[in-house]
Amino acid sequence: MFIGGGLAISAAGAWAGCATTQSSEGGFIQTVTGPIRPDELGRALIHEHVAVDFIGAAKTSPARYDADLAFRTALPHFMKLRERGVQSLVECTPRYIGRNTAVLRRLSVSSGVKIITNTGWYAAVDHKYLPTEASAETADQIANRWLAEWKIGIEATSGETAPIRPGFLKLGTGGGRLPQIDSKLVAAAARVHRKTGLTIAIHTGDGAAALDELRLLREEGVAPEALIWVHAMNDPGPIQIEAARMGAWISLDGYSQAPHNVIRFPKFLEAHRSAGTLGRVLLSHDDGWAVDGNEPAGNRLTLFGNGNPAPYESIFTRLIPDLRSKGFVESDFDLLMVRNPREALTVRKRLIPT
Ligand SMILES: [Zn+2]
């Protein structure tokens, strides 16, 4: 950590006037324990979860799962990450799907793994995870809510401890052309990016939706480099390459979640290597635990993924050895898991020159 959490607002303010660059030099990355220099991020997993609650925005609450149970469940796996040389983990659980930043800070302090959390709302799955304000308010009003989390800190973390700030925006959309609410939320995210430089990660149903997101960002003056296309493996390949050439980040982030990814992920990575776009690709498992059923607090937490033997592991135990056998070398892994995450997460405005 290079400056204290209390300086984060002034750090954000200082960046408000900076021009777009293509280097993470001089920037910072916002973790749940405060800002760090980009070179402190180290080897990072770009898309993982701790505890997720899929019951929906109308019913979710902090009482839906036992925060201490979530901490105790995840901690041994965070300690294993340290042994594997993973220094940082991006926790992609949005508000209204179980985000609990106090648990994340506790895990980070106990394990030494840096954790990055998010602001933003998730519109995928028929808008089940959106609060009523998502339809009632304008893009600017919604942007102001997310900006408040950046400037003041995330709810329920104020008080005796330093506020926890988001390190990126996380949204979610379905497939095809985006519905009106989803488009409004992407516009709100673009406006937050223009003020803060926070990167915009969007769970995206397919390649058509990703191209629509890039169009909406362009209309707001935001460059493709500001977008992490989450679940880009939902596209069979050609639009991944097209979006990467435009400058977007291509997040291949569900390696543990489906058996056929063992075949698909190496093919995608070989295609990016051939196209010269490996410098825009990010890798992760999308692992974590879900609240099981509708019981009250004290509920069980169940590991995602049918047959997934352990969280946050299969990239190291299976994918990387497989890629080595296909001619990938250490500098490729350094690019995918150190340099690309560092560049993607650095808080910096990526604007279309006017
Ligand atoms: Zn996820």
Tab-separated table of C-alpha atoms and ligand atoms in Angstrom:
chain	number	residue	atom	x	y	z
A	1	MET	CA	0.000	0.000	0.000
A	2	PHE	CA	1.591	3.300	-0.922
A	3	ILE	CA	-0.830	5.839	0.510
A	4	GLY	CA	-3.411	5.582	3.277
A	5	GLY	CA	-7.114	5.080	2.596
A	6	GLY	CA	-7.824	8.592	3.832
A	7	LEU	CA	-5.986	10.011	0.830
A	8	ALA	CA	-8.048	8.152	-1.729
A	9	ILE	CA	-10.472	11.013	-2.408
A	10	SER	CA	-7.666	13.428	-3.120
A	11	ALA	CA	-5.968	10.746	-5.233
A	12	ALA	CA	-9.189	10.361	-7.208
A	13	GLY	CA	-9.481	14.111	-7.523
A	14	ALA	CA	-5.919	14.431	-8.732
A	15	TRP	CA	-6.649	11.942	-11.485
A	16	ALA	CA	-9.759	13.780	-12.633
A	17	GLY	CA	-7.677	16.062	-14.832
A	18	CYS	CA	-5.324	13.492	-16.340
A	19	ALA	CA	-5.285	12.632	-20.018
A	20	THR	CA	-5.597	9.115	-21.368
A	21	THR	CA	-2.371	7.138	-21.616
A	22	GLN	CA	-1.634	3.514	-22.440
A	23	SER	CA	0.651	2.895	-19.484
A	24	SER	CA	-0.228	2.038	-15.901
A	25	GLU	CA	2.876	3.975	-14.790
A	26	GLY	CA	2.052	6.564	-12.156
A	27	GLY	CA	-1.524	5.409	-11.610
A	28	PHE	CA	-3.033	3.463	-8.753
A	29	ILE	CA	-5.333	0.501	-8.130
A	30	GLN	CA	-7.992	0.712	-5.424
A	31	THR	CA	-8.190	-2.292	-3.078
A	32	VAL	CA	-10.470	-2.867	-0.087
A	33	THR	CA	-7.588	-1.855	2.181
A	34	GLY	CA	-6.711	1.275	0.210
A	35	PRO	CA	-4.928	2.326	-2.978
A	36	ILE	CA	-1.780	0.520	-4.156
A	37	ARG	CA	0.763	1.175	-6.890
A	38	PRO	CA	-0.065	-0.882	-10.030
A	39	ASP	CA	3.193	-2.838	-9.690
A	40	GLU	CA	2.012	-4.030	-6.254
A	41	LEU	CA	-0.913	-5.937	-7.809
A	42	GLY	CA	1.281	-8.887	-8.840
A	43	ARG	CA	-0.247	-12.087	-10.154
A	44	ALA	CA	-4.015	-11.541	-10.107
A	45	LEU	CA	-7.255	-13.408	-10.661
A	46	ILE	CA	-9.525	-10.958	-12.467
A	47	HIS	CA	-12.958	-12.481	-11.779
A	48	GLU	CA	-13.781	-14.506	-8.660
A	49	HIS	CA	-16.347	-14.453	-5.862
A	50	VAL	CA	-16.577	-15.120	-2.153
A	51	ALA	CA	-20.278	-15.366	-1.194
A	52	VAL	CA	-23.084	-14.734	-3.698
A	53	ASP	CA	-26.818	-14.587	-2.954
A	54	PHE	CA	-29.004	-15.326	-5.992
A	55	ILE	CA	-32.372	-14.710	-4.327
A	56	GLY	CA	-32.878	-11.306	-5.999
A	57	ALA	CA	-32.785	-7.611	-5.089
A	58	ALA	CA	-36.224	-7.668	-3.450
A	59	LYS	CA	-35.219	-10.246	-0.823
A	60	THR	CA	-31.466	-10.040	-0.396
A	61	SER	CA	-30.019	-8.582	2.814
A	62	PRO	CA	-26.863	-8.877	4.928
A	63	ALA	CA	-28.778	-11.348	7.132
A	64	ARG	CA	-29.110	-13.822	4.256
A	65	TYR	CA	-25.774	-15.408	5.067
A	66	ASP	CA	-23.480	-15.552	8.045
A	67	ALA	CA	-20.528	-13.258	7.318
A	68	ASP	CA	-18.330	-15.187	9.736
A	69	LEU	CA	-19.156	-18.442	7.943
A	70	ALA	CA	-18.221	-16.838	4.600
A	71	PHE	CA	-14.910	-15.691	6.079
A	72	ARG	CA	-14.101	-19.103	7.575
A	73	THR	CA	-15.124	-20.909	4.362
A	74	ALA	CA	-12.997	-18.780	2.049
A	75	LEU	CA	-9.901	-18.136	4.202
A	76	PRO	CA	-8.112	-21.500	3.653
A	77	HIS	CA	-8.452	-21.001	-0.119
A	78	PHE	CA	-7.047	-17.478	0.091
A	79	MET	CA	-4.084	-18.885	2.030
A	80	LYS	CA	-3.572	-21.425	-0.795
A	81	LEU	CA	-3.618	-18.570	-3.309
A	82	ARG	CA	-0.667	-17.042	-1.476
A	83	GLU	CA	1.207	-20.338	-1.784
A	84	ARG	CA	0.563	-20.264	-5.553
A	85	GLY	CA	2.010	-16.776	-5.783
A	86	VAL	CA	-1.353	-15.085	-6.374
A	87	GLN	CA	-1.135	-11.656	-4.812
A	88	SER	CA	-4.509	-10.184	-5.777
A	89	LEU	CA	-8.107	-11.218	-6.440
A	90	VAL	CA	-10.896	-9.191	-8.036
A	91	GLU	CA	-14.183	-9.949	-6.254
A	92	CYS	CA	-16.962	-9.396	-8.803
A	93	THR	CA	-20.075	-9.793	-6.623
A	94	PRO	CA	-22.244	-6.709	-7.160
A	95	ARG	CA	-24.506	-4.994	-4.665
A	96	TYR	CA	-27.903	-6.812	-4.406
A	97	ILE	CA	-26.176	-10.165	-5.184
A	98	GLY	CA	-24.509	-10.506	-1.812
A	99	ARG	CA	-21.601	-8.037	-1.924
A	100	ASN	CA	-20.144	-7.810	1.603
A	101	THR	CA	-17.071	-5.608	1.623
A	102	ALA	CA	-16.436	-6.042	5.358
A	103	VAL	CA	-15.899	-9.790	4.766
A	104	LEU	CA	-13.577	-8.986	1.873
A	105	ARG	CA	-11.467	-6.638	3.976
A	106	ARG	CA	-11.256	-9.213	6.773
A	107	LEU	CA	-10.138	-11.878	4.268
A	108	SER	CA	-7.574	-9.541	2.763
A	109	VAL	CA	-6.084	-8.555	6.120
A	110	SER	CA	-5.960	-12.181	7.333
A	111	SER	CA	-4.571	-13.743	4.135
A	112	GLY	CA	-2.430	-10.947	2.719
A	113	VAL	CA	-4.201	-11.286	-0.669
A	114	LYS	CA	-5.190	-7.879	-2.027
A	115	ILE	CA	-8.899	-7.762	-2.937
A	116	ILE	CA	-10.650	-5.331	-5.261
A	117	THR	CA	-14.419	-4.762	-4.931
A	118	ASN	CA	-16.913	-2.917	-7.130
A	119	THR	CA	-19.777	-0.486	-7.471
A	120	GLY	CA	-22.581	-0.717	-10.042
A	121	TRP	CA	-25.788	-2.709	-10.614
A	122	TYR	CA	-26.347	-5.985	-12.472
A	123	ALA	CA	-29.180	-6.030	-15.028
A	124	ALA	CA	-28.804	-9.604	-16.389
A	125	VAL	CA	-31.360	-12.352	-15.573
A	126	ASP	CA	-34.512	-10.323	-16.317
A	127	HIS	CA	-33.500	-7.449	-14.049
A	128	LYS	CA	-33.987	-9.650	-10.972
A	129	TYR	CA	-30.982	-8.087	-9.251
A	130	LEU	CA	-31.889	-4.448	-9.848
A	131	PRO	CA	-33.355	-2.141	-7.193
A	132	THR	CA	-36.512	-0.201	-8.102
A	133	GLU	CA	-34.387	2.943	-8.585
A	134	ALA	CA	-32.902	1.387	-11.739
A	135	SER	CA	-36.130	1.995	-13.651
A	136	ALA	CA	-37.252	5.120	-11.767
A	137	GLU	CA	-34.075	7.218	-11.983
A	138	THR	CA	-32.102	8.841	-14.791
A	139	ALA	CA	-28.589	7.751	-15.842
A	140	ASP	CA	-27.145	10.790	-14.055
A	141	GLN	CA	-29.008	10.035	-10.815
A	142	ILE	CA	-27.779	6.432	-10.888
A	143	ALA	CA	-24.232	7.567	-11.728
A	144	ASN	CA	-24.353	9.830	-8.655
A	145	ARG	CA	-25.193	6.850	-6.428
A	146	TRP	CA	-22.143	4.951	-7.732
A	147	LEU	CA	-19.962	8.067	-7.505
A	148	ALA	CA	-20.959	8.384	-3.839
A	149	GLU	CA	-19.584	4.889	-3.185
A	150	TRP	CA	-16.320	5.925	-4.847
A	151	LYS	CA	-16.038	9.223	-3.005
A	152	ILE	CA	-17.441	8.370	0.440
A	153	GLY	CA	-17.108	4.581	0.571
A	154	ILE	CA	-19.465	1.628	0.387
A	155	GLU	CA	-22.451	1.315	2.754
A	156	ALA	CA	-22.094	-0.433	6.081
A	157	THR	CA	-18.342	0.028	6.133
A	158	SER	CA	-18.273	3.493	7.671
A	159	GLY	CA	-17.792	4.067	11.388
A	160	GLU	CA	-14.668	3.040	13.217
A	161	THR	CA	-12.767	1.627	10.245
A	162	ALA	CA	-11.666	3.482	7.122
A	163	PRO	CA	-14.278	3.412	4.349
A	164	ILE	CA	-13.929	0.727	1.685
A	165	ARG	CA	-13.939	2.062	-1.867
A	166	PRO	CA	-14.677	0.234	-5.124
A	167	GLY	CA	-11.826	-0.384	-7.568
A	168	PHE	CA	-14.016	-0.794	-10.673
A	169	LEU	CA	-17.616	-0.785	-11.910
A	170	LYS	CA	-19.476	-4.094	-12.324
A	171	LEU	CA	-22.626	-4.341	-14.439
A	172	GLY	CA	-24.491	-7.231	-16.059
A	173	THR	CA	-26.492	-7.520	-19.281
A	174	GLY	CA	-28.098	-10.331	-21.272
A	175	GLY	CA	-27.558	-11.151	-24.954
A	176	GLY	CA	-28.329	-9.243	-28.152
A	177	ARG	CA	-29.119	-5.564	-28.366
A	178	LEU	CA	-29.375	-4.102	-24.868
A	179	PRO	CA	-32.817	-3.247	-23.423
A	180	GLN	CA	-33.476	0.354	-22.417
A	181	ILE	CA	-32.678	-0.093	-18.700
A	182	ASP	CA	-29.419	-1.920	-19.457
A	183	SER	CA	-28.427	0.824	-21.920
A	184	LYS	CA	-29.151	3.476	-19.283
A	185	LEU	CA	-26.937	1.664	-16.771
A	186	VAL	CA	-24.088	1.433	-19.300
A	187	ALA	CA	-24.467	5.193	-19.907
A	188	ALA	CA	-24.376	5.766	-16.125
A	189	ALA	CA	-21.180	3.685	-15.882
A	190	ALA	CA	-19.622	5.669	-18.736
A	191	ARG	CA	-20.372	8.915	-16.891
A	192	VAL	CA	-18.767	7.547	-13.714
A	193	HIS	CA	-15.746	6.494	-15.768
A	194	ARG	CA	-15.461	9.992	-17.265
A	195	LYS	CA	-15.296	11.459	-13.749
A	196	THR	CA	-13.202	8.800	-11.980
A	197	GLY	CA	-11.307	6.590	-14.443
A	198	LEU	CA	-12.839	3.436	-12.904
A	199	THR	CA	-12.765	0.525	-15.375
A	200	ILE	CA	-16.187	-0.855	-16.403
A	201	ALA	CA	-16.588	-4.671	-16.193
A	202	ILE	CA	-19.827	-5.945	-17.720
A	203	HIS	CA	-21.165	-9.515	-17.460
A	204	THR	CA	-22.305	-9.904	-21.075
A	205	GLY	CA	-24.563	-12.521	-22.647
A	206	ASP	CA	-22.985	-12.667	-26.116
A	207	GLY	CA	-20.842	-10.917	-28.718
A	208	ALA	CA	-23.726	-8.816	-30.053
A	209	ALA	CA	-24.324	-7.380	-26.579
A	210	ALA	CA	-20.584	-6.642	-26.196
A	211	LEU	CA	-20.555	-4.684	-29.454
A	212	ASP	CA	-23.672	-2.807	-28.299
A	213	GLU	CA	-21.887	-1.915	-25.028
A	214	LEU	CA	-18.907	-0.591	-27.001
A	215	ARG	CA	-21.293	1.501	-29.141
A	216	LEU	CA	-22.976	2.956	-26.032
A	217	LEU	CA	-19.613	3.759	-24.444
A	218	ARG	CA	-18.459	5.442	-27.663
A	219	GLU	CA	-21.616	7.609	-27.639
A	220	GLU	CA	-20.587	8.736	-24.140
A	221	GLY	CA	-17.025	9.482	-25.286
A	222	VAL	CA	-15.493	6.478	-23.489
A	223	ALA	CA	-12.875	4.355	-25.292
A	224	PRO	CA	-13.033	0.533	-25.629
A	225	GLU	CA	-9.982	0.257	-23.322
A	226	ALA	CA	-12.314	1.145	-20.403
A	227	LEU	CA	-14.406	-2.024	-20.902
A	228	ILE	CA	-13.766	-5.483	-19.487
A	229	TRP	CA	-16.037	-7.812	-21.467
A	230	VAL	CA	-16.875	-10.332	-18.722
A	231	HIS	CA	-17.635	-13.899	-19.923
A	232	ALA	CA	-16.272	-13.210	-23.419
A	233	MET	CA	-16.172	-17.014	-23.863
A	234	ASN	CA	-19.940	-16.716	-24.501
A	235	ASP	CA	-18.852	-15.677	-28.001
A	236	PRO	CA	-17.436	-18.508	-30.152
A	237	GLY	CA	-14.404	-16.435	-31.102
A	238	PRO	CA	-14.602	-13.927	-33.960
A	239	ILE	CA	-16.198	-11.094	-31.960
A	240	GLN	CA	-13.666	-11.676	-29.152
A	241	ILE	CA	-10.898	-10.893	-31.656
A	242	GLU	CA	-12.828	-7.947	-33.136
A	243	ALA	CA	-13.444	-6.370	-29.698
A	244	ALA	CA	-9.835	-6.998	-28.617
A	245	ARG	CA	-8.576	-5.247	-31.772
A	246	MET	CA	-10.827	-2.292	-30.885
A	247	GLY	CA	-9.077	-2.195	-27.497
A	248	ALA	CA	-11.564	-3.894	-25.139
A	249	TRP	CA	-10.419	-6.344	-22.450
A	250	ILE	CA	-11.496	-9.905	-23.202
A	251	SER	CA	-12.204	-11.730	-19.934
A	252	LEU	CA	-12.141	-15.538	-20.221
A	253	ASP	CA	-13.319	-16.092	-16.701
A	254	GLY	CA	-15.323	-19.257	-16.199
A	255	TYR	CA	-12.676	-21.928	-16.617
A	256	SER	CA	-13.957	-24.053	-13.693
A	257	GLN	CA	-17.611	-23.682	-14.539
A	258	ALA	CA	-18.131	-26.023	-17.482
A	259	PRO	CA	-16.243	-29.190	-18.494
A	260	HIS	CA	-16.013	-28.132	-22.152
A	261	ASN	CA	-13.942	-25.081	-21.148
A	262	VAL	CA	-10.986	-27.459	-20.854
A	263	ILE	CA	-11.192	-27.677	-24.670
A	264	ARG	CA	-12.471	-24.156	-25.437
A	265	PHE	CA	-10.118	-22.003	-23.357
A	266	PRO	CA	-6.863	-23.213	-24.972
A	267	LYS	CA	-8.474	-22.754	-28.418
A	268	PHE	CA	-9.511	-19.176	-27.580
A	269	LEU	CA	-6.052	-18.386	-26.233
A	270	GLU	CA	-4.337	-19.860	-29.300
A	271	ALA	CA	-6.650	-17.760	-31.519
A	272	HIS	CA	-5.702	-14.602	-29.617
A	273	ARG	CA	-2.025	-15.498	-29.836
A	274	SER	CA	-2.340	-15.916	-33.614
A	275	ALA	CA	-4.262	-12.651	-33.931
A	276	GLY	CA	-1.735	-10.741	-31.802
A	277	THR	CA	-4.395	-9.857	-29.219
A	278	LEU	CA	-3.107	-11.807	-26.193
A	279	GLY	CA	-2.260	-8.413	-24.690
A	280	ARG	CA	-5.998	-7.737	-24.234
A	281	VAL	CA	-6.968	-11.093	-22.639
A	282	LEU	CA	-7.700	-11.754	-18.954
A	283	LEU	CA	-8.063	-15.149	-17.243
A	284	SER	CA	-10.010	-16.299	-14.188
A	285	HIS	CA	-12.161	-19.090	-12.731
A	286	ASP	CA	-15.377	-17.259	-11.712
A	287	ASP	CA	-15.372	-19.472	-8.608
A	288	GLY	CA	-16.986	-18.805	-5.244
A	289	TRP	CA	-19.822	-19.907	-2.991
A	290	ALA	CA	-23.584	-19.396	-3.301
A	291	VAL	CA	-26.083	-19.081	-0.465
A	292	ASP	CA	-27.918	-22.375	-0.523
A	293	GLY	CA	-31.714	-22.153	-0.586
A	294	ASN	CA	-34.043	-19.761	1.135
A	295	GLU	CA	-33.151	-20.332	4.753
A	296	PRO	CA	-32.299	-17.420	7.057
A	297	ALA	CA	-28.856	-16.487	8.387
A	298	GLY	CA	-26.490	-19.301	9.257
A	299	ASN	CA	-27.254	-20.834	5.902
A	300	ARG	CA	-24.936	-23.200	4.066
A	301	LEU	CA	-22.606	-21.850	1.413
A	302	THR	CA	-22.172	-24.136	-1.608
A	303	LEU	CA	-19.219	-24.032	-4.004
A	304	PHE	CA	-20.166	-22.975	-7.566
A	305	GLY	CA	-19.767	-25.372	-10.451
A	306	ASN	CA	-20.872	-28.968	-10.736
A	307	GLY	CA	-17.937	-31.190	-9.939
A	308	ASN	CA	-15.547	-28.314	-9.309
A	309	PRO	CA	-13.163	-29.904	-6.764
A	310	ALA	CA	-11.766	-26.701	-5.267
A	311	PRO	CA	-12.105	-22.957	-5.853
A	312	TYR	CA	-9.478	-20.744	-7.510
A	313	GLU	CA	-7.223	-23.677	-8.526
A	314	SER	CA	-7.892	-25.188	-11.954
A	315	ILE	CA	-6.069	-22.508	-13.955
A	316	PHE	CA	-2.884	-23.441	-12.089
A	317	THR	CA	-3.392	-27.188	-11.901
A	318	ARG	CA	-4.809	-27.752	-15.399
A	319	LEU	CA	-4.961	-24.803	-17.818
A	320	ILE	CA	-1.405	-23.497	-17.437
A	321	PRO	CA	0.206	-26.977	-17.785
A	322	ASP	CA	-2.027	-27.575	-20.830
A	323	LEU	CA	-0.995	-24.264	-22.391
A	324	ARG	CA	2.678	-25.043	-21.737
A	325	SER	CA	2.269	-28.224	-23.762
A	326	LYS	CA	0.893	-26.039	-26.583
A	327	GLY	CA	3.929	-23.766	-26.629
A	328	PHE	CA	2.874	-20.982	-24.276
A	329	VAL	CA	5.814	-19.700	-22.232
A	330	GLU	CA	6.337	-17.823	-18.962
A	331	SER	CA	6.143	-14.407	-20.617
A	332	ASP	CA	2.647	-15.315	-21.911
A	333	PHE	CA	1.489	-16.214	-18.389
A	334	ASP	CA	3.072	-13.041	-17.050
A	335	LEU	CA	1.119	-11.068	-19.667
A	336	LEU	CA	-2.205	-12.817	-18.928
A	337	MET	CA	-1.999	-12.832	-15.144
A	338	VAL	CA	0.223	-9.895	-14.181
A	339	ARG	CA	0.605	-7.221	-16.859
A	340	ASN	CA	-2.914	-7.327	-18.363
A	341	PRO	CA	-4.748	-7.250	-14.990
A	342	ARG	CA	-2.462	-4.439	-13.812
A	343	GLU	CA	-3.211	-2.361	-16.896
A	344	ALA	CA	-6.949	-3.169	-16.872
A	345	LEU	CA	-7.435	-2.232	-13.203
A	346	THR	CA	-5.366	0.931	-13.074
A	347	VAL	CA	-7.704	3.807	-12.283
A	348	ARG	CA	-7.350	6.048	-15.305
A	349	LYS	CA	-9.667	7.738	-17.781
A	350	ARG	CA	-9.823	6.071	-21.195
A	351	LEU	CA	-11.581	8.656	-23.352
A	352	ILE	CA	-12.108	9.020	-27.082
A	353	PRO	CA	-10.053	12.043	-28.151
A	354	THR	CA	-12.267	14.946	-29.216
B	1	ZN	ZN	-18.918	-14.014	-11.704
